[in-house]
Short mmCIF file of C-alpha atoms and ligand atoms in Angstrom, two decimals:
data_model
loop_
_atom_site.label_atom_id
_atom_site.label_comp_id
_atom_site.label_asym_id
_atom_site.label_seq_id
_atom_site.Cartn_x
_atom_site.Cartn_y
_atom_site.Cartn_z
CA MET A 1 -45.47 -79.59 7.60
CA THR A 2 -46.77 -81.52 10.80
CA PHE A 3 -44.79 -84.72 9.96
CA ASP A 4 -43.27 -86.28 13.12
CA PRO A 5 -40.76 -89.03 12.21
CA ASN A 6 -40.80 -90.34 15.89
CA ASN A 7 -44.46 -90.88 15.85
CA TYR A 8 -44.98 -92.06 12.34
CA LYS A 9 -46.61 -95.48 11.89
CA PRO A 10 -46.36 -96.64 8.43
CA ALA A 11 -48.89 -99.37 7.29
CA ALA A 12 -47.28 -102.66 6.83
CA ASP A 13 -48.54 -102.64 3.11
CA LEU A 14 -47.70 -98.92 2.64
CA LEU A 15 -45.89 -99.28 -0.61
CA LYS A 16 -47.60 -102.42 -2.02
CA ASP A 17 -47.50 -102.52 -5.79
CA ARG A 18 -45.41 -99.37 -6.04
CA ILE A 19 -42.17 -99.40 -8.18
CA ILE A 20 -39.52 -97.36 -6.57
CA LEU A 21 -36.04 -96.79 -7.72
CA VAL A 22 -33.23 -96.04 -5.17
CA THR A 23 -29.77 -94.80 -6.21
CA GLY A 24 -26.85 -95.75 -4.09
CA ALA A 25 -28.75 -98.78 -3.18
CA GLY A 26 -25.63 -100.93 -2.55
CA ASP A 27 -24.58 -99.46 0.80
CA GLY A 28 -25.38 -97.17 3.74
CA ILE A 29 -28.82 -95.43 3.75
CA GLY A 30 -29.70 -96.47 0.07
CA ALA A 31 -29.29 -100.14 1.09
CA GLU A 32 -31.48 -99.90 4.14
CA ALA A 33 -34.05 -97.81 2.28
CA ALA A 34 -34.29 -100.42 -0.60
CA ARG A 35 -34.79 -103.26 2.00
CA THR A 36 -37.33 -101.23 3.96
CA PHE A 37 -39.33 -100.30 0.85
CA ALA A 38 -39.33 -103.92 -0.26
CA ARG A 39 -40.51 -105.01 3.26
CA HIS A 40 -43.41 -102.54 2.90
CA GLY A 41 -44.36 -104.24 -0.47
CA ALA A 42 -42.47 -102.16 -3.10
CA THR A 43 -40.69 -103.56 -6.04
CA VAL A 44 -37.33 -101.81 -5.82
CA ILE A 45 -35.04 -100.99 -8.77
CA LEU A 46 -31.55 -101.02 -7.22
CA VAL A 47 -29.21 -98.47 -8.85
CA GLY A 48 -25.47 -98.12 -8.05
CA ARG A 49 -22.02 -98.47 -9.30
CA THR A 50 -20.86 -101.71 -7.51
CA GLN A 51 -22.56 -104.74 -9.01
CA LYS A 52 -21.63 -107.13 -6.01
CA LYS A 53 -23.21 -104.68 -3.49
CA LEU A 54 -26.42 -104.53 -5.40
CA GLU A 55 -26.44 -108.30 -5.60
CA ALA A 56 -26.03 -108.51 -1.95
CA VAL A 57 -29.05 -106.18 -1.31
CA TYR A 58 -31.07 -108.12 -3.93
CA ASP A 59 -30.37 -111.29 -2.12
CA ALA A 60 -31.27 -109.77 1.15
CA ILE A 61 -34.61 -108.49 -0.11
CA VAL A 62 -35.42 -112.15 -1.79
CA SER A 63 -34.54 -113.79 1.51
CA ASP A 64 -36.69 -111.36 3.54
CA GLY A 65 -39.58 -112.46 1.26
CA GLY A 66 -39.95 -109.12 -0.56
CA PRO A 67 -41.02 -108.62 -4.21
CA GLU A 68 -38.07 -109.54 -6.59
CA PRO A 69 -36.02 -106.42 -7.27
CA SER A 70 -34.31 -105.32 -10.39
CA ILE A 71 -30.66 -104.08 -10.57
CA ALA A 72 -29.12 -101.40 -12.94
CA VAL A 73 -25.45 -100.71 -12.59
CA ILE A 74 -24.33 -97.19 -13.49
CA ASP A 75 -21.43 -95.00 -12.54
CA PHE A 76 -22.77 -91.47 -12.18
CA ALA A 77 -19.32 -90.04 -12.30
CA LYS A 78 -18.99 -91.40 -15.90
CA ALA A 79 -22.42 -91.87 -17.23
CA GLN A 80 -23.57 -90.10 -20.36
CA GLY A 81 -27.07 -89.22 -21.52
CA ASP A 82 -27.70 -92.63 -23.21
CA ASP A 83 -26.89 -94.50 -20.18
CA TYR A 84 -29.75 -92.74 -18.12
CA GLN A 85 -32.14 -93.25 -21.06
CA THR A 86 -31.19 -97.06 -21.10
CA ILE A 87 -32.33 -97.34 -17.52
CA ALA A 88 -35.62 -95.43 -18.36
CA ASP A 89 -36.30 -97.59 -21.30
CA ALA A 90 -35.64 -100.87 -19.34
CA ILE A 91 -38.14 -99.55 -16.63
CA ASP A 92 -40.63 -98.73 -19.26
CA GLN A 93 -40.37 -102.09 -20.76
CA GLU A 94 -40.58 -104.06 -17.53
CA PHE A 95 -43.06 -101.92 -15.56
CA GLY A 96 -44.51 -99.31 -17.74
CA HIS A 97 -44.34 -96.61 -15.03
CA LEU A 98 -42.43 -95.54 -12.03
CA ASP A 99 -44.00 -94.58 -8.72
CA GLY A 100 -41.06 -93.27 -6.64
CA LEU A 101 -37.46 -92.09 -7.27
CA LEU A 102 -35.04 -91.80 -4.24
CA ASN A 103 -32.08 -89.85 -5.47
CA ASN A 104 -29.55 -91.01 -2.57
CA ALA A 105 -26.28 -91.78 -4.20
CA GLY A 106 -23.56 -89.20 -3.17
CA ILE A 107 -20.01 -88.51 -2.46
CA LEU A 108 -18.28 -86.62 0.29
CA GLY A 109 -15.13 -85.58 -1.63
CA TYR A 110 -13.10 -84.30 1.10
CA LEU A 111 -13.03 -81.75 3.88
CA ALA A 112 -10.75 -78.84 2.83
CA PRO A 113 -11.07 -74.98 2.79
CA LEU A 114 -12.57 -73.91 -0.52
CA GLU A 115 -9.33 -71.72 -0.95
CA HIS A 116 -7.39 -75.01 -1.49
CA TYR A 117 -10.16 -77.31 -2.93
CA GLU A 118 -9.04 -78.98 -6.20
CA VAL A 119 -11.26 -78.03 -9.08
CA GLN A 120 -11.24 -81.40 -10.58
CA LYS A 121 -12.65 -82.82 -7.12
CA TRP A 122 -15.19 -80.02 -7.10
CA LEU A 123 -16.43 -80.94 -10.58
CA GLU A 124 -16.64 -84.75 -9.54
CA VAL A 125 -18.67 -83.83 -6.45
CA MET A 126 -21.00 -81.46 -8.13
CA HIS A 127 -21.58 -83.99 -10.93
CA VAL A 128 -22.36 -86.95 -8.79
CA ASN A 129 -24.34 -85.17 -6.13
CA LEU A 130 -26.13 -82.61 -8.22
CA THR A 131 -26.02 -83.02 -12.06
CA ALA A 132 -26.64 -86.85 -12.24
CA PRO A 133 -29.82 -86.84 -9.94
CA TYR A 134 -31.05 -84.02 -12.24
CA VAL A 135 -30.26 -85.91 -15.38
CA LEU A 136 -31.74 -89.21 -13.90
CA THR A 137 -34.92 -87.44 -12.68
CA GLN A 138 -35.36 -85.77 -16.18
CA ALA A 139 -35.03 -89.19 -18.00
CA LEU A 140 -37.54 -90.62 -15.58
CA LEU A 141 -40.09 -88.00 -15.53
CA PRO A 142 -42.23 -89.34 -18.32
CA LEU A 143 -42.55 -92.69 -16.30
CA LEU A 144 -43.12 -90.83 -13.16
CA ARG A 145 -46.06 -88.87 -14.84
CA LYS A 146 -47.66 -92.28 -15.58
CA ALA A 147 -47.98 -93.20 -11.96
CA GLU A 148 -51.06 -92.48 -9.82
CA ASP A 149 -49.22 -91.10 -6.90
CA PRO A 150 -45.62 -90.17 -8.00
CA SER A 151 -43.00 -89.04 -5.50
CA ILE A 152 -39.45 -87.64 -6.19
CA VAL A 153 -36.97 -87.32 -3.28
CA PHE A 154 -33.58 -85.72 -3.27
CA THR A 155 -31.08 -86.16 -0.45
CA SER A 156 -29.85 -83.17 1.22
CA SER A 157 -27.77 -82.32 4.14
CA GLY A 158 -27.58 -79.94 7.15
CA VAL A 159 -24.65 -78.27 5.33
CA GLY A 160 -26.94 -77.85 2.34
CA ARG A 161 -28.99 -75.23 4.38
CA LYS A 162 -26.27 -73.48 6.25
CA GLY A 163 -22.76 -73.27 4.81
CA ARG A 164 -20.06 -74.66 7.04
CA ALA A 165 -16.22 -74.28 6.93
CA LEU A 166 -14.35 -77.21 5.22
CA TRP A 167 -17.40 -78.95 3.70
CA GLY A 168 -16.42 -77.51 0.20
CA ALA A 169 -18.12 -78.85 -2.90
CA TYR A 170 -20.23 -81.29 -0.91
CA ALA A 171 -22.03 -78.37 1.05
CA VAL A 172 -22.43 -76.48 -2.21
CA SER A 173 -23.80 -79.43 -4.14
CA LYS A 174 -26.45 -79.88 -1.32
CA PHE A 175 -27.43 -76.16 -1.48
CA GLY A 176 -27.93 -76.85 -5.23
CA THR A 177 -29.93 -79.99 -4.39
CA GLU A 178 -32.43 -77.99 -2.37
CA GLY A 179 -32.65 -75.41 -5.29
CA LEU A 180 -33.24 -78.27 -7.78
CA MET A 181 -35.95 -79.65 -5.59
CA GLN A 182 -37.71 -76.31 -5.07
CA THR A 183 -37.62 -75.42 -8.78
CA LEU A 184 -38.95 -78.71 -9.85
CA ALA A 185 -41.70 -78.78 -7.14
CA ASP A 186 -42.70 -75.38 -8.43
CA GLU A 187 -42.69 -76.55 -12.06
CA LEU A 188 -44.40 -79.94 -11.76
CA ASP A 189 -48.15 -80.47 -11.16
CA GLY A 190 -49.49 -83.65 -9.69
CA LEU A 191 -45.95 -84.85 -8.88
CA ARG A 192 -44.40 -84.26 -5.47
CA VAL A 193 -40.84 -83.41 -5.10
CA ASN A 194 -39.08 -83.06 -1.71
CA CYS A 195 -35.84 -83.21 -0.06
CA ILE A 196 -34.77 -85.43 2.96
CA ASN A 197 -31.97 -84.68 5.30
CA PRO A 198 -30.80 -87.81 7.03
CA GLY A 199 -28.89 -86.13 9.74
CA LYS A 200 -25.76 -87.92 11.45
CA THR A 201 -26.15 -91.49 10.42
CA ARG A 202 -23.78 -94.38 10.98
CA THR A 203 -22.47 -95.15 7.45
CA ALA A 204 -19.18 -95.25 5.50
CA MET A 205 -19.61 -91.55 4.44
CA ARG A 206 -20.19 -90.42 8.05
CA ARG A 207 -17.08 -92.36 9.06
CA ALA A 208 -14.94 -90.74 6.27
CA ALA A 209 -16.12 -87.23 7.55
CA TYR A 210 -15.58 -88.00 11.28
CA PRO A 211 -12.99 -90.87 11.68
CA ALA A 212 -12.72 -90.12 15.41
CA GLU A 213 -16.48 -90.11 16.20
CA ASP A 214 -17.88 -92.97 18.37
CA PRO A 215 -20.24 -94.76 15.93
CA SER A 216 -22.37 -95.90 18.86
CA THR A 217 -23.55 -92.27 19.47
CA LEU A 218 -25.17 -92.24 15.97
CA LYS A 219 -28.49 -93.33 14.62
CA SER A 220 -28.46 -96.23 12.28
CA ALA A 221 -29.81 -96.09 8.70
CA ALA A 222 -32.84 -98.23 9.98
CA ASP A 223 -33.54 -95.64 12.65
CA ILE A 224 -34.27 -92.91 10.01
CA MET A 225 -36.49 -94.94 7.69
CA PRO A 226 -39.80 -93.61 8.96
CA SER A 227 -39.16 -90.25 6.97
CA TYR A 228 -38.33 -92.11 3.77
CA LEU A 229 -41.44 -94.38 4.11
CA TYR A 230 -43.59 -91.20 4.62
CA LEU A 231 -42.15 -89.38 1.48
CA LEU A 232 -42.33 -92.38 -0.72
CA GLY A 233 -45.72 -93.57 0.33
CA PRO A 234 -49.26 -92.20 -0.05
CA ASP A 235 -49.31 -90.41 3.36
CA SER A 236 -47.40 -87.45 1.99
CA ASN A 237 -49.81 -87.02 -0.88
CA GLY A 238 -49.96 -83.35 -1.69
CA VAL A 239 -46.71 -82.40 0.21
CA SER A 240 -44.22 -80.93 -2.19
CA GLY A 241 -41.42 -78.50 -2.23
CA GLN A 242 -40.44 -79.40 1.50
CA SER A 243 -37.09 -80.30 2.90
CA LEU A 244 -37.61 -82.94 5.68
CA ASP A 245 -35.39 -83.67 8.66
CA CYS A 246 -35.21 -87.40 9.68
CA GLN A 247 -33.79 -86.57 13.09
P1 LIG B 301 -22.48 -94.12 1.64
O1 LIG B 301 -21.12 -93.77 1.24
O2 LIG B 301 -22.60 -95.19 2.78
O3 LIG B 301 -23.27 -94.67 0.44
C1 LIG B 301 -23.32 -93.83 -0.73
C2 LIG B 301 -23.96 -94.71 -1.88
O4 LIG B 301 -23.81 -94.02 -3.10
C3 LIG B 301 -23.06 -95.98 -2.11
O5 LIG B 301 -24.02 -97.07 -2.40
C4 LIG B 301 -22.14 -95.58 -3.33
O6 LIG B 301 -21.95 -96.80 -3.95
C5 LIG B 301 -23.08 -94.76 -4.01
N1 LIG B 301 -22.35 -93.92 -5.11
C6 LIG B 301 -21.33 -93.12 -4.81
N2 LIG B 301 -20.90 -92.51 -5.75
C7 LIG B 301 -21.48 -93.13 -6.91
C8 LIG B 301 -21.40 -93.12 -8.26
N3 LIG B 301 -20.40 -92.25 -8.79
N4 LIG B 301 -22.35 -93.71 -8.99
C9 LIG B 301 -23.28 -94.56 -8.44
N5 LIG B 301 -23.29 -94.64 -7.18
C10 LIG B 301 -22.46 -93.92 -6.41
O7 LIG B 301 -23.16 -92.79 2.06
P2 LIG B 301 -24.50 -92.57 3.04
O8 LIG B 301 -25.36 -93.67 2.92
O9 LIG B 301 -24.11 -92.03 4.27
O10 LIG B 301 -25.14 -91.30 2.21
C11 LIG B 301 -26.38 -91.43 1.49
C12 LIG B 301 -26.90 -90.01 1.15
O11 LIG B 301 -27.29 -89.33 2.33
C13 LIG B 301 -25.86 -89.18 0.42
O12 LIG B 301 -26.39 -88.48 -0.62
C14 LIG B 301 -25.24 -88.23 1.48
O13 LIG B 301 -24.76 -87.13 1.07
C15 LIG B 301 -26.60 -88.18 2.47
N6 LIG B 301 -26.16 -87.85 3.81
C16 LIG B 301 -25.61 -88.72 4.68
C17 LIG B 301 -25.44 -88.39 6.00
C18 LIG B 301 -24.87 -89.31 6.86
O14 LIG B 301 -24.63 -88.93 8.02
N7 LIG B 301 -24.60 -90.55 6.57
C19 LIG B 301 -25.91 -87.13 6.48
C20 LIG B 301 -26.43 -86.20 5.49
C21 LIG B 301 -26.62 -86.55 4.24
P3 LIG B 301 -20.69 -97.69 -3.73
O15 LIG B 301 -21.05 -98.32 -2.40
O16 LIG B 301 -20.55 -98.73 -4.77
O17 LIG B 301 -19.40 -96.83 -3.52
#
């Protein structure tokens, strides 16, 4: 793929009239992606577990003059099949289709050797980072199929491509994410499925992983948005099964 995030110039109305769902939209990269998509014309469905954070992003989008977003509160650690279907049904009723899905929500768990990693924490991390995006995507596929140029994006990581000591369930969940993306991309016609690897980005998750790091040395979430716009917009039409680096 010849995409160069440093030289990508997205059109101002790149996402005009598109309906895009973002998970983990209340904070970090997801909040920035939601605001950026709205600035480029998308109606964004803000999905996350903390209503107040989602409402703050909603307010920011409205005060930016963007299309009025929607909010769906769901905790992926606890949600059951019906909860996912409820979101799909609500989107069907309000919009009738879905143009884009950014599976962004994720948790770090903690850094520890696998030899000592708690099985309960392993299950939680694998569930939130891998199983939940799969179940959500499965529930939303009928709505994505109704769109003209649908795009599904999963969020990977450098440790999802090469294992690294101490990254435990997080690393393994991101390897799974790459496999999920590749398998879906191979199965689905007319629907592109890709991964995005944000790279080191200044968020709460990065702070938790590297508490002693100087945050001013990191890219901000806003800095990495070109790759998100590219994958959710029409310029990546025909690109599928790829894992893109933002940095
Ligand atoms: P943050 O911790 O800043 O944000 C994560 C988001 O996911 C939050 O909005 C959080 O909600 C939401 N979330 C977490 N658990 C759940 C849950 N059980 N149900 C619903 N929502 C949940 O992380 P980042 O913005 O840094 O990360 C975003 C994505 O990018 C993740 O998939 C991460 O693995 C990936 N990534 C990040 C990198 C980085 O350097 N920052 C590098 C590589 C990959 P709430 O705010 O309510 O807790």
